[in-house]
mmCIF file of N, CA and C in Angstrom:
data_model
loop_
_atom_site.group_PDB
_atom_site.id
_atom_site.type_symbol
_atom_site.label_atom_id
_atom_site.label_comp_id
_atom_site.label_asym_id
_atom_site.label_seq_id
_atom_site.Cartn_x
_atom_site.Cartn_y
_atom_site.Cartn_z
ATOM 1 N N MET I 199 1.056 -0.803 0.163
ATOM 2 C CA MET I 199 -0.004 0.319 0.027
ATOM 3 C C MET I 199 1.047 1.991 0.255
ATOM 4 N N ARG I 200 0.229 2.144 -1.196
ATOM 5 C CA ARG I 200 2.049 3.414 -1.159
ATOM 6 C C ARG I 200 1.247 3.749 0.171
ATOM 7 N N GLU I 201 2.124 4.926 0.621
ATOM 8 C CA GLU I 201 1.903 6.155 1.929
ATOM 9 C C GLU I 201 2.642 7.790 1.783
ATOM 10 N N TYR I 202 1.007 8.197 1.717
ATOM 11 C CA TYR I 202 2.333 9.574 0.786
ATOM 12 C C TYR I 202 2.258 11.018 2.785
ATOM 13 N N LYS I 203 3.198 11.200 3.202
ATOM 14 C CA LYS I 203 3.414 12.092 4.240
ATOM 15 C C LYS I 203 3.055 13.651 3.957
ATOM 16 N N VAL I 204 1.818 14.507 4.526
ATOM 17 C CA VAL I 204 2.096 15.161 4.645
ATOM 18 C C VAL I 204 1.840 16.331 6.153
ATOM 19 N N VAL I 205 2.299 17.181 6.324
ATOM 20 C CA VAL I 205 2.618 18.725 6.724
ATOM 21 C C VAL I 205 1.346 19.254 7.539
ATOM 22 N N VAL I 206 1.266 19.270 7.945
ATOM 23 C CA VAL I 206 0.107 20.709 8.133
ATOM 24 C C VAL I 206 0.852 22.134 9.298
ATOM 25 N N LEU I 207 1.018 23.342 8.631
ATOM 26 C CA LEU I 207 2.220 23.949 9.290
ATOM 27 C C LEU I 207 1.289 24.847 9.395
ATOM 28 N N GLY I 208 1.307 26.136 10.020
ATOM 29 C CA GLY I 208 0.445 27.626 10.857
ATOM 30 C C GLY I 208 1.170 27.944 11.539
ATOM 31 N N SER I 209 0.845 29.405 12.065
ATOM 32 C CA SER I 209 0.354 30.037 13.054
ATOM 33 C C SER I 209 0.206 29.009 14.311
ATOM 34 N N GLY I 210 0.777 29.391 15.343
ATOM 35 C CA GLY I 210 -0.673 29.212 16.812
ATOM 36 C C GLY I 210 -2.555 29.853 16.161
ATOM 37 N N GLY I 211 -3.571 28.225 17.179
ATOM 38 C CA GLY I 211 -4.650 29.251 17.648
ATOM 39 C C GLY I 211 -5.525 28.978 15.516
ATOM 40 N N VAL I 212 -4.444 28.945 14.159
ATOM 41 C CA VAL I 212 -4.706 29.211 12.718
ATOM 42 C C VAL I 212 -6.341 27.692 13.596
ATOM 43 N N GLY I 213 -5.851 26.946 13.553
ATOM 44 C CA GLY I 213 -7.273 26.320 13.215
ATOM 45 C C GLY I 213 -6.581 24.623 12.461
ATOM 46 N N LYS I 214 -5.762 23.980 12.182
ATOM 47 C CA LYS I 214 -4.644 23.771 11.868
ATOM 48 C C LYS I 214 -5.581 21.769 12.618
ATOM 49 N N SER I 215 -5.550 21.677 13.634
ATOM 50 C CA SER I 215 -6.023 20.783 14.305
ATOM 51 C C SER I 215 -6.797 19.926 13.927
ATOM 52 N N ALA I 216 -8.281 21.612 13.881
ATOM 53 C CA ALA I 216 -9.558 21.190 14.712
ATOM 54 C C ALA I 216 -9.798 21.372 12.355
ATOM 55 N N LEU I 217 -9.246 21.386 11.695
ATOM 56 C CA LEU I 217 -9.153 20.814 9.450
ATOM 57 C C LEU I 217 -8.339 19.197 10.023
ATOM 58 N N THR I 218 -8.019 19.087 10.648
ATOM 59 C CA THR I 218 -6.689 17.605 10.426
ATOM 60 C C THR I 218 -8.030 16.793 11.348
ATOM 61 N N VAL I 219 -8.009 16.918 11.857
ATOM 62 C CA VAL I 219 -9.168 15.798 12.957
ATOM 63 C C VAL I 219 -10.920 15.747 12.506
ATOM 64 N N GLN I 220 -11.079 17.126 12.326
ATOM 65 C CA GLN I 220 -12.672 16.750 10.741
ATOM 66 C C GLN I 220 -11.885 15.773 9.206
ATOM 67 N N PHE I 221 -10.636 16.834 8.715
ATOM 68 C CA PHE I 221 -11.166 15.477 7.401
ATOM 69 C C PHE I 221 -9.858 14.092 8.501
ATOM 70 N N VAL I 222 -9.962 13.933 8.863
ATOM 71 C CA VAL I 222 -8.787 12.102 9.756
ATOM 72 C C VAL I 222 -10.712 10.864 10.865
ATOM 73 N N THR I 223 -11.509 11.727 11.094
ATOM 74 C CA THR I 223 -12.411 11.089 11.968
ATOM 75 C C THR I 223 -13.550 11.763 11.590
ATOM 76 N N GLY I 224 -14.296 13.121 11.191
ATOM 77 C CA GLY I 224 -14.909 13.445 10.498
ATOM 78 C C GLY I 224 -16.657 14.850 11.514
ATOM 79 N N THR I 225 -15.260 13.992 12.768
ATOM 80 C CA THR I 225 -15.285 15.186 14.043
ATOM 81 C C THR I 225 -14.625 16.831 13.725
ATOM 82 N N PHE I 226 -15.819 17.891 13.965
ATOM 83 C CA PHE I 226 -14.974 19.392 14.513
ATOM 84 C C PHE I 226 -14.937 19.510 15.501
ATOM 85 N N ILE I 227 -13.763 19.984 15.851
ATOM 86 C CA ILE I 227 -13.497 20.443 17.759
ATOM 87 C C ILE I 227 -13.461 22.082 17.750
ATOM 88 N N GLU I 228 -13.862 22.097 18.814
ATOM 89 C CA GLU I 228 -14.121 24.143 19.151
ATOM 90 C C GLU I 228 -13.071 23.869 19.595
ATOM 91 N N LYS I 229 -13.228 23.278 20.764
ATOM 92 C CA LYS I 229 -11.400 23.676 22.275
ATOM 93 C C LYS I 229 -10.101 23.942 20.778
ATOM 94 N N TYR I 230 -9.291 25.337 21.931
ATOM 95 C CA TYR I 230 -8.088 25.526 21.372
ATOM 96 C C TYR I 230 -7.274 24.475 22.334
ATOM 97 N N ASP I 231 -6.782 24.182 22.105
ATOM 98 C CA ASP I 231 -5.562 23.172 23.026
ATOM 99 C C ASP I 231 -4.552 23.104 22.135
ATOM 100 N N PRO I 232 -3.420 23.805 23.248
ATOM 101 C CA PRO I 232 -1.933 23.780 21.240
ATOM 102 C C PRO I 232 -1.985 22.932 21.398
ATOM 103 N N THR I 233 -1.077 22.580 20.040
ATOM 104 C CA THR I 233 -0.727 21.118 19.647
ATOM 105 C C THR I 233 0.993 21.739 19.325
ATOM 106 N N ILE I 234 1.830 20.391 20.385
ATOM 107 C CA ILE I 234 3.070 20.117 20.065
ATOM 108 C C ILE I 234 3.836 19.244 19.019
ATOM 109 N N GLU I 235 2.190 18.509 18.997
ATOM 110 C CA GLU I 235 2.887 17.096 17.080
ATOM 111 C C GLU I 235 1.768 16.185 17.656
ATOM 112 N N ASP I 236 1.777 16.318 16.339
ATOM 113 C CA ASP I 236 -0.424 14.949 16.243
ATOM 114 C C ASP I 236 0.321 15.515 15.927
ATOM 115 N N PHE I 237 -0.152 12.698 15.100
ATOM 116 C CA PHE I 237 0.153 12.244 14.622
ATOM 117 C C PHE I 237 -0.995 11.736 13.429
ATOM 118 N N TYR I 238 -1.492 10.546 12.709
ATOM 119 C CA TYR I 238 -2.877 10.881 11.858
ATOM 120 C C TYR I 238 -2.207 9.279 11.189
ATOM 121 N N ARG I 239 -3.330 8.545 10.937
ATOM 122 C CA ARG I 239 -3.205 7.583 9.813
ATOM 123 C C ARG I 239 -5.100 8.198 8.715
ATOM 124 N N LYS I 240 -4.890 8.244 8.084
ATOM 125 C CA LYS I 240 -5.725 7.807 6.988
ATOM 126 C C LYS I 240 -5.946 6.674 5.869
ATOM 127 N N GLU I 241 -6.685 5.884 5.310
ATOM 128 C CA GLU I 241 -6.575 4.972 5.123
ATOM 129 C C GLU I 241 -7.817 5.555 3.328
ATOM 130 N N ILE I 242 -6.224 5.564 2.361
ATOM 131 C CA ILE I 242 -7.512 7.059 0.965
ATOM 132 C C ILE I 242 -7.808 6.326 -0.374
ATOM 133 N N GLU I 243 -7.997 6.391 -0.523
ATOM 134 C CA GLU I 243 -8.013 5.843 -2.721
ATOM 135 C C GLU I 243 -7.475 7.009 -3.022
ATOM 136 N N VAL I 244 -5.472 5.781 -4.246
ATOM 137 C CA VAL I 244 -5.024 7.838 -5.655
ATOM 138 C C VAL I 244 -5.305 6.863 -6.288
ATOM 139 N N ASP I 245 -5.706 7.389 -8.152
ATOM 140 C CA ASP I 245 -5.592 6.024 -9.369
ATOM 141 C C ASP I 245 -6.514 5.432 -8.198
ATOM 142 N N SER I 246 -7.354 4.747 -8.170
ATOM 143 C CA SER I 246 -8.237 3.666 -8.549
ATOM 144 C C SER I 246 -7.531 2.575 -7.048
ATOM 145 N N SER I 247 -6.093 3.118 -6.689
ATOM 146 C CA SER I 247 -5.179 2.188 -5.692
ATOM 147 C C SER I 247 -4.891 2.518 -4.560
ATOM 148 N N PRO I 248 -5.288 1.748 -2.568
ATOM 149 C CA PRO I 248 -5.551 1.656 -2.068
ATOM 150 C C PRO I 248 -4.295 2.779 -1.468
ATOM 151 N N SER I 249 -4.151 4.210 -0.927
ATOM 152 C CA SER I 249 -3.535 4.286 -0.651
ATOM 153 C C SER I 249 -3.122 4.799 1.137
ATOM 154 N N VAL I 250 -2.664 4.763 2.025
ATOM 155 C CA VAL I 250 -2.129 5.671 3.581
ATOM 156 C C VAL I 250 -1.506 7.216 3.171
ATOM 157 N N LEU I 251 -2.478 8.159 4.413
ATOM 158 C CA LEU I 251 -2.052 9.493 3.875
ATOM 159 C C LEU I 251 -1.874 9.569 5.080
ATOM 160 N N GLU I 252 -0.768 9.707 5.606
ATOM 161 C CA GLU I 252 0.169 9.803 6.878
ATOM 162 C C GLU I 252 0.238 11.690 6.890
ATOM 163 N N ILE I 253 -0.499 12.037 7.729
ATOM 164 C CA ILE I 253 -0.561 13.245 8.940
ATOM 165 C C ILE I 253 -0.146 14.151 9.853
ATOM 166 N N LEU I 254 0.829 14.646 9.470
ATOM 167 C CA LEU I 254 1.370 15.467 11.375
ATOM 168 C C LEU I 254 0.630 16.865 10.802
ATOM 169 N N ASP I 255 0.168 17.399 11.956
ATOM 170 C CA ASP I 255 -0.318 18.192 12.827
ATOM 171 C C ASP I 255 1.329 18.570 14.047
ATOM 172 N N THR I 256 1.137 20.236 12.642
ATOM 173 C CA THR I 256 2.588 20.350 14.038
ATOM 174 C C THR I 256 2.441 21.694 15.063
ATOM 175 N N ALA I 257 2.388 21.560 15.713
ATOM 176 C CA ALA I 257 2.885 23.237 16.548
ATOM 177 C C ALA I 257 2.954 24.521 15.494
ATOM 178 N N GLY I 258 2.092 25.264 16.244
ATOM 179 C CA GLY I 258 1.850 26.601 16.019
ATOM 180 C C GLY I 258 2.680 28.030 16.012
ATOM 181 N N THR I 259 3.432 27.050 17.559
ATOM 182 C CA THR I 259 4.083 28.608 18.121
ATOM 183 C C THR I 259 5.538 29.413 17.926
ATOM 184 N N GLU I 260 5.946 29.838 18.157
ATOM 185 C CA GLU I 260 7.427 29.799 17.526
ATOM 186 C C GLU I 260 8.505 29.252 18.327
ATOM 187 N N GLN I 261 8.118 28.458 19.873
ATOM 188 C CA GLN I 261 8.717 27.912 20.800
ATOM 189 C C GLN I 261 9.100 27.219 19.712
ATOM 190 N N PHE I 262 8.961 26.284 19.118
ATOM 191 C CA PHE I 262 8.482 24.843 18.669
ATOM 192 C C PHE I 262 9.047 25.365 16.979
ATOM 193 N N ALA I 263 9.281 26.394 16.781
ATOM 194 C CA ALA I 263 9.480 26.480 15.244
ATOM 195 C C ALA I 263 10.926 24.693 15.090
ATOM 196 N N SER I 264 12.135 25.294 15.678
ATOM 197 C CA SER I 264 12.940 24.494 15.257
ATOM 198 C C SER I 264 12.854 22.887 15.426
ATOM 199 N N MET I 265 11.998 22.977 14.779
ATOM 200 C CA MET I 265 11.539 21.323 14.578
ATOM 201 C C MET I 265 10.964 21.771 13.295
ATOM 202 N N ARG I 266 10.774 22.292 12.641
ATOM 203 C CA ARG I 266 10.209 22.254 10.900
ATOM 204 C C ARG I 266 11.158 21.833 9.806
ATOM 205 N N ASP I 267 12.872 22.262 10.158
ATOM 206 C CA ASP I 267 13.488 21.800 9.155
ATOM 207 C C ASP I 267 13.127 20.272 8.944
ATOM 208 N N LEU I 268 13.219 19.257 10.438
ATOM 209 C CA LEU I 268 13.047 17.914 10.788
ATOM 210 C C LEU I 268 10.918 17.402 9.828
ATOM 211 N N TYR I 269 10.345 17.864 10.349
ATOM 212 C CA TYR I 269 9.113 17.990 9.543
ATOM 213 C C TYR I 269 9.677 17.904 7.889
ATOM 214 N N ILE I 270 9.706 19.243 7.371
ATOM 215 C CA ILE I 270 9.593 19.986 6.405
ATOM 216 C C ILE I 270 10.674 18.381 5.595
ATOM 217 N N LYS I 271 11.659 18.306 6.180
ATOM 218 C CA LYS I 271 12.687 16.989 5.648
ATOM 219 C C LYS I 271 12.301 16.088 5.492
ATOM 220 N N ASN I 272 11.192 15.416 5.947
ATOM 221 C CA ASN I 272 10.181 13.391 5.861
ATOM 222 C C ASN I 272 8.659 14.223 5.427
ATOM 223 N N GLY I 273 8.653 15.436 4.796
ATOM 224 C CA GLY I 273 6.606 15.233 4.019
ATOM 225 C C GLY I 273 7.428 15.326 3.070
ATOM 226 N N GLN I 274 5.257 14.796 2.378
ATOM 227 C CA GLN I 274 6.406 15.067 0.545
ATOM 228 C C GLN I 274 5.028 15.925 0.093
ATOM 229 N N GLY I 275 4.002 16.646 0.688
ATOM 230 C CA GLY I 275 3.020 17.502 0.531
ATOM 231 C C GLY I 275 3.214 18.051 1.995
ATOM 232 N N PHE I 276 2.043 20.146 1.391
ATOM 233 C CA PHE I 276 2.672 20.267 2.653
ATOM 234 C C PHE I 276 1.235 21.283 2.692
ATOM 235 N N ILE I 277 0.225 21.651 3.850
ATOM 236 C CA ILE I 277 -0.036 22.769 4.083
ATOM 237 C C ILE I 277 0.376 23.331 4.481
ATOM 238 N N LEU I 278 -0.611 24.145 4.387
ATOM 239 C CA LEU I 278 -0.016 25.664 4.939
ATOM 240 C C LEU I 278 -1.208 26.618 5.905
ATOM 241 N N VAL I 279 -1.858 27.061 6.848
ATOM 242 C CA VAL I 279 -2.667 27.063 7.419
ATOM 243 C C VAL I 279 -3.240 28.808 7.962
ATOM 244 N N TYR I 280 -3.769 29.429 7.697
ATOM 245 C CA TYR I 280 -3.953 30.980 8.421
ATOM 246 C C TYR I 280 -5.516 31.190 8.179
ATOM 247 N N SER I 281 -5.682 32.119 9.269
ATOM 248 C CA SER I 281 -6.774 32.553 9.627
ATOM 249 C C SER I 281 -7.742 33.559 8.227
ATOM 250 N N LEU I 282 -8.968 33.846 8.091
ATOM 251 C CA LEU I 282 -9.153 35.025 7.252
ATOM 252 C C LEU I 282 -9.091 36.224 8.559
ATOM 253 N N VAL I 283 -9.824 35.598 9.487
ATOM 254 C CA VAL I 283 -9.310 37.140 10.758
ATOM 255 C C VAL I 283 -8.489 37.113 11.603
ATOM 256 N N ASN I 284 -6.914 36.955 11.080
ATOM 257 C CA ASN I 284 -6.220 37.742 11.821
ATOM 258 C C ASN I 284 -5.061 37.363 10.413
ATOM 259 N N GLN I 285 -4.671 38.821 9.770
ATOM 260 C CA GLN I 285 -3.767 39.324 8.918
ATOM 261 C C GLN I 285 -2.206 38.844 9.524
ATOM 262 N N GLN I 286 -2.123 38.445 10.266
ATOM 263 C CA GLN I 286 -1.581 37.982 11.173
ATOM 264 C C GLN I 286 -0.591 36.613 10.924
ATOM 265 N N SER I 287 -1.089 35.817 10.813
ATOM 266 C CA SER I 287 -1.028 34.598 10.183
ATOM 267 C C SER I 287 -0.740 34.289 8.299
ATOM 268 N N PHE I 288 -1.749 35.157 7.602
ATOM 269 C CA PHE I 288 -1.338 35.003 6.116
ATOM 270 C C PHE I 288 0.099 35.157 6.359
ATOM 271 N N GLN I 289 0.513 36.504 6.307
ATOM 272 C CA GLN I 289 1.961 36.387 6.292
ATOM 273 C C GLN I 289 3.308 35.976 6.705
ATOM 274 N N ASP I 290 2.779 34.811 8.415
ATOM 275 C CA ASP I 290 3.732 33.626 8.413
ATOM 276 C C ASP I 290 3.057 33.126 7.689
ATOM 277 N N ILE I 291 2.297 32.956 6.357
ATOM 278 C CA ILE I 291 2.490 31.185 5.590
ATOM 279 C C ILE I 291 3.415 31.420 4.942
ATOM 280 N N LYS I 292 4.481 32.363 4.615
ATOM 281 C CA LYS I 292 5.547 32.648 3.709
ATOM 282 C C LYS I 292 6.549 32.321 3.620
ATOM 283 N N PRO I 293 7.343 32.578 5.123
ATOM 284 C CA PRO I 293 8.300 32.067 6.043
ATOM 285 C C PRO I 293 8.012 30.785 6.038
ATOM 286 N N MET I 294 6.993 30.276 5.909
ATOM 287 C CA MET I 294 7.077 28.193 6.119
ATOM 288 C C MET I 294 7.169 28.047 4.755
ATOM 289 N N ARG I 295 6.506 28.506 3.245
ATOM 290 C CA ARG I 295 7.320 28.165 2.395
ATOM 291 C C ARG I 295 7.955 28.230 1.639
ATOM 292 N N ASP I 296 8.262 29.158 2.331
ATOM 293 C CA ASP I 296 10.221 29.659 1.646
ATOM 294 C C ASP I 296 11.376 28.087 2.229
ATOM 295 N N GLN I 297 10.735 27.736 3.801
ATOM 296 C CA GLN I 297 11.705 27.271 4.849
ATOM 297 C C GLN I 297 11.795 25.742 3.626
ATOM 298 N N ILE I 298 10.548 25.540 3.322
ATOM 299 C CA ILE I 298 9.905 24.880 2.707
ATOM 300 C C ILE I 298 10.021 24.248 1.447
ATOM 301 N N ILE I 299 10.761 24.609 0.849
ATOM 302 C CA ILE I 299 11.186 25.492 -0.227
ATOM 303 C C ILE I 299 12.838 24.452 -0.322
ATOM 304 N N ARG I 300 13.012 25.816 1.021
ATOM 305 C CA ARG I 300 15.576 25.913 0.768
ATOM 306 C C ARG I 300 15.209 24.573 1.566
ATOM 307 N N VAL I 301 13.841 23.586 2.448
ATOM 308 C CA VAL I 301 15.137 22.205 2.435
ATOM 309 C C VAL I 301 15.010 21.599 1.917
ATOM 310 N N LYS I 302 13.258 21.540 0.996
ATOM 311 C CA LYS I 302 13.532 20.577 0.317
ATOM 312 C C LYS I 302 14.066 20.695 -1.744
ATOM 313 N N ARG I 303 14.568 21.313 -1.289
ATOM 314 C CA ARG I 303 15.920 22.003 -2.818
ATOM 315 C C ARG I 303 16.869 20.488 -2.326
ATOM 316 N N GLY I 304 17.433 20.702 -1.376
ATOM 317 C CA GLY I 304 18.556 19.373 -1.161
ATOM 318 C C GLY I 304 18.597 18.521 -0.979
ATOM 319 N N HIS I 305 16.926 18.590 -1.454
ATOM 320 C CA HIS I 305 16.625 16.978 -1.588
ATOM 321 C C HIS I 305 15.762 16.666 -3.015
ATOM 322 N N GLY I 306 16.346 16.891 -4.140
ATOM 323 C CA GLY I 306 15.439 17.013 -5.156
ATOM 324 C C GLY I 306 14.544 17.039 -5.996
ATOM 325 N N PHE I 307 13.510 17.889 -4.772
ATOM 326 C CA PHE I 307 12.626 18.924 -5.241
ATOM 327 C C PHE I 307 12.295 19.925 -5.735
ATOM 328 N N GLU I 308 11.356 20.533 -6.100
ATOM 329 C CA GLU I 308 11.202 21.544 -6.861
ATOM 330 C C GLU I 308 10.079 21.971 -6.527
ATOM 331 N N PRO I 309 9.458 23.670 -5.985
ATOM 332 C CA PRO I 309 8.385 23.993 -6.376
ATOM 333 C C PRO I 309 7.182 23.976 -7.363
ATOM 334 N N TRP I 310 6.294 23.018 -8.236
ATOM 335 C CA TRP I 310 5.502 22.231 -8.896
ATOM 336 C C TRP I 310 5.251 24.276 -10.089
ATOM 337 N N SER I 311 5.712 25.058 -9.117
ATOM 338 C CA SER I 311 4.711 26.175 -9.949
ATOM 339 C C SER I 311 6.508 26.416 -11.221
ATOM 340 N N ARG I 312 7.732 26.179 -11.255
ATOM 341 C CA ARG I 312 8.883 26.378 -11.687
ATOM 342 C C ARG I 312 9.403 24.948 -12.202
ATOM 343 N N LYS I 313 8.755 25.008 -13.107
ATOM 344 C CA LYS I 313 9.379 24.197 -14.257
ATOM 345 C C LYS I 313 11.066 23.821 -14.789
ATOM 346 N N ILE I 314 12.244 23.084 -13.607
ATOM 347 C CA ILE I 314 13.343 23.528 -13.591
ATOM 348 C C ILE I 314 13.572 21.031 -13.426
ATOM 349 N N PRO I 315 14.052 21.970 -15.198
ATOM 350 C CA PRO I 315 14.277 20.815 -16.561
ATOM 351 C C PRO I 315 15.174 19.356 -15.307
ATOM 352 N N HIS I 316 15.855 19.943 -14.156
ATOM 353 C CA HIS I 316 16.961 18.999 -13.127
ATOM 354 C C HIS I 316 15.859 18.040 -11.795
ATOM 355 N N ALA I 317 14.673 19.149 -12.589
ATOM 356 C CA ALA I 317 14.596 18.579 -11.061
ATOM 357 C C ALA I 317 14.320 16.710 -11.131
ATOM 358 N N SER I 318 14.044 16.134 -9.781
ATOM 359 C CA SER I 318 13.889 14.882 -10.133
ATOM 360 C C SER I 318 12.372 14.550 -9.563
ATOM 361 N N LYS I 319 12.171 15.162 -8.255
ATOM 362 C CA LYS I 319 10.409 15.622 -8.085
ATOM 363 C C LYS I 319 10.199 16.365 -7.688
ATOM 364 N N GLN I 320 8.381 16.314 -8.154
ATOM 365 C CA GLN I 320 7.514 18.278 -7.634
ATOM 366 C C GLN I 320 7.078 18.504 -6.548
ATOM 367 N N LEU I 321 7.580 19.186 -5.917
ATOM 368 C CA LEU I 321 6.333 19.349 -4.822
ATOM 369 C C LEU I 321 5.363 19.737 -4.290
ATOM 370 N N SER I 322 4.412 19.642 -3.730
ATOM 371 C CA SER I 322 3.181 20.466 -3.178
ATOM 372 C C SER I 322 3.226 20.872 -2.230
ATOM 373 N N ILE I 323 2.730 21.929 -2.248
ATOM 374 C CA ILE I 323 2.765 23.096 -1.403
ATOM 375 C C ILE I 323 1.441 23.651 -1.578
ATOM 376 N N CYS I 324 -0.011 23.602 -0.393
ATOM 377 C CA CYS I 324 -1.113 24.131 -0.451
ATOM 378 C C CYS I 324 -1.283 25.075 0.036
ATOM 379 N N ALA I 325 -1.790 26.341 0.854
ATOM 380 C CA ALA I 325 -2.123 27.450 1.300
ATOM 381 C C ALA I 325 -3.837 27.534 1.723
ATOM 382 N N THR I 326 -4.270 27.129 3.339
ATOM 383 C CA THR I 326 -5.635 27.070 2.355
ATOM 384 C C THR I 326 -6.186 28.176 4.043
ATOM 385 N N ALA I 327 -7.642 29.144 4.359
ATOM 386 C CA ALA I 327 -8.257 29.749 5.055
ATOM 387 C C ALA I 327 -8.902 29.417 5.751
ATOM 388 N N THR I 328 -8.748 28.952 7.085
ATOM 389 C CA THR I 328 -10.021 29.048 7.564
ATOM 390 C C THR I 328 -10.621 30.527 8.454
ATOM 391 N N GLU I 329 -12.068 29.998 9.691
ATOM 392 C CA GLU I 329 -12.273 31.689 9.601
ATOM 393 C C GLU I 329 -11.867 31.119 11.907
ATOM 394 N N ALA I 330 -10.879 30.681 12.063
ATOM 395 C CA ALA I 330 -10.414 30.438 13.657
ATOM 396 C C ALA I 330 -9.708 31.784 13.967
ATOM 397 N N ARG I 331 -10.493 32.554 14.659
ATOM 398 C CA ARG I 331 -9.702 33.723 15.842
ATOM 399 C C ARG I 331 -8.987 33.459 16.850
ATOM 400 N N VAL I 332 -7.739 33.556 16.351
ATOM 401 C CA VAL I 332 -6.288 32.790 17.133
ATOM 402 C C VAL I 332 -6.963 33.708 18.704
ATOM 403 N N PRO I 333 -6.278 33.371 19.316
ATOM 404 C CA PRO I 333 -6.466 32.989 20.736
ATOM 405 C C PRO I 333 -5.063 35.156 20.888
ATOM 406 N N ARG I 334 -5.687 35.258 22.027
ATOM 407 C CA ARG I 334 -4.442 36.485 22.693
ATOM 408 C C ARG I 334 -4.954 35.981 24.199
ATOM 409 N N ALA I 335 -3.053 35.674 24.456
ATOM 410 C CA ALA I 335 -2.888 36.768 25.544
ATOM 411 C C ALA I 335 -3.701 36.851 26.113
ATOM 412 N N ARG I 336 -4.158 36.253 28.067
ATOM 413 C CA ARG I 336 -5.482 36.992 28.378
ATOM 414 C C ARG I 336 -4.250 38.485 29.919
ATOM 415 N N ALA I 337 -5.014 39.317 29.954
ATOM 416 C CA ALA I 337 -4.292 39.831 30.721
ATOM 417 C C ALA I 337 -5.458 39.162 32.364
ATOM 418 N N PRO I 338 -5.110 39.109 32.897
ATOM 419 C CA PRO I 338 -4.717 37.963 34.261
ATOM 420 C C PRO I 338 -6.584 39.178 34.933
ATOM 421 N N GLN I 339 -7.751 39.055 36.027
ATOM 422 C CA GLN I 339 -9.314 39.802 35.926
ATOM 423 C C GLN I 339 -8.706 39.421 37.233
ATOM 424 N N GLN I 340 -8.679 41.239 37.763
ATOM 425 C CA GLN I 340 -8.518 41.068 39.140
ATOM 426 C C GLN I 340 -9.805 41.155 39.600
ATOM 427 N N GLU I 341 -9.685 41.206 40.991
ATOM 428 C CA GLU I 341 -11.479 41.007 41.536
ATOM 429 C C GLU I 341 -11.391 42.398 41.971
ATOM 430 N N LYS I 342 -12.908 42.709 41.513
ATOM 431 C CA LYS I 342 -13.167 43.308 42.426
ATOM 432 C C LYS I 342 -13.806 43.811 44.124
ATOM 433 N N PRO I 343 -13.194 44.811 44.384
ATOM 434 C CA PRO I 343 -12.410 44.967 45.489
ATOM 435 C C PRO I 343 -14.353 44.936 46.282
ATOM 436 N N PRO I 344 -14.511 44.436 47.865
ATOM 437 C CA PRO I 344 -15.949 44.069 48.114
ATOM 438 C C PRO I 344 -16.135 45.402 48.653
ATOM 439 N N GLN I 345 -17.862 46.025 47.809
ATOM 440 C CA GLN I 345 -18.389 47.248 48.210
ATOM 441 C C GLN I 345 -19.058 47.390 49.523
#
């Protein structure tokens, strides 16, 4: 059975996990729980042949950005997720795209949009939007003094 490895990347809180879980299980999760790394497998059909899709749902926080090179090195396809209601999350996916191209170029891959004759493999990168509201750090609420 053929296996395809997909890596889901994007800023924290844009809905990467909700999108992934909904695709794999058909269930939508509303609660925001920051991800470090989650791995999913789903049987699919590609060109009338049974296949397995391995999906790596990654952390969106800068704290884990150093792990991205490893994720990218092992991935075959990439989904960059951003939030329609957060302009910064859209800006954040460009450096991720650039990082994917930089890391994969060293392994014989080229982005699909460039027709390079010496490229042995083509690279698939897809951007998708959600309506997720990126959580903001909240200041601790102070108790009101008794009156």
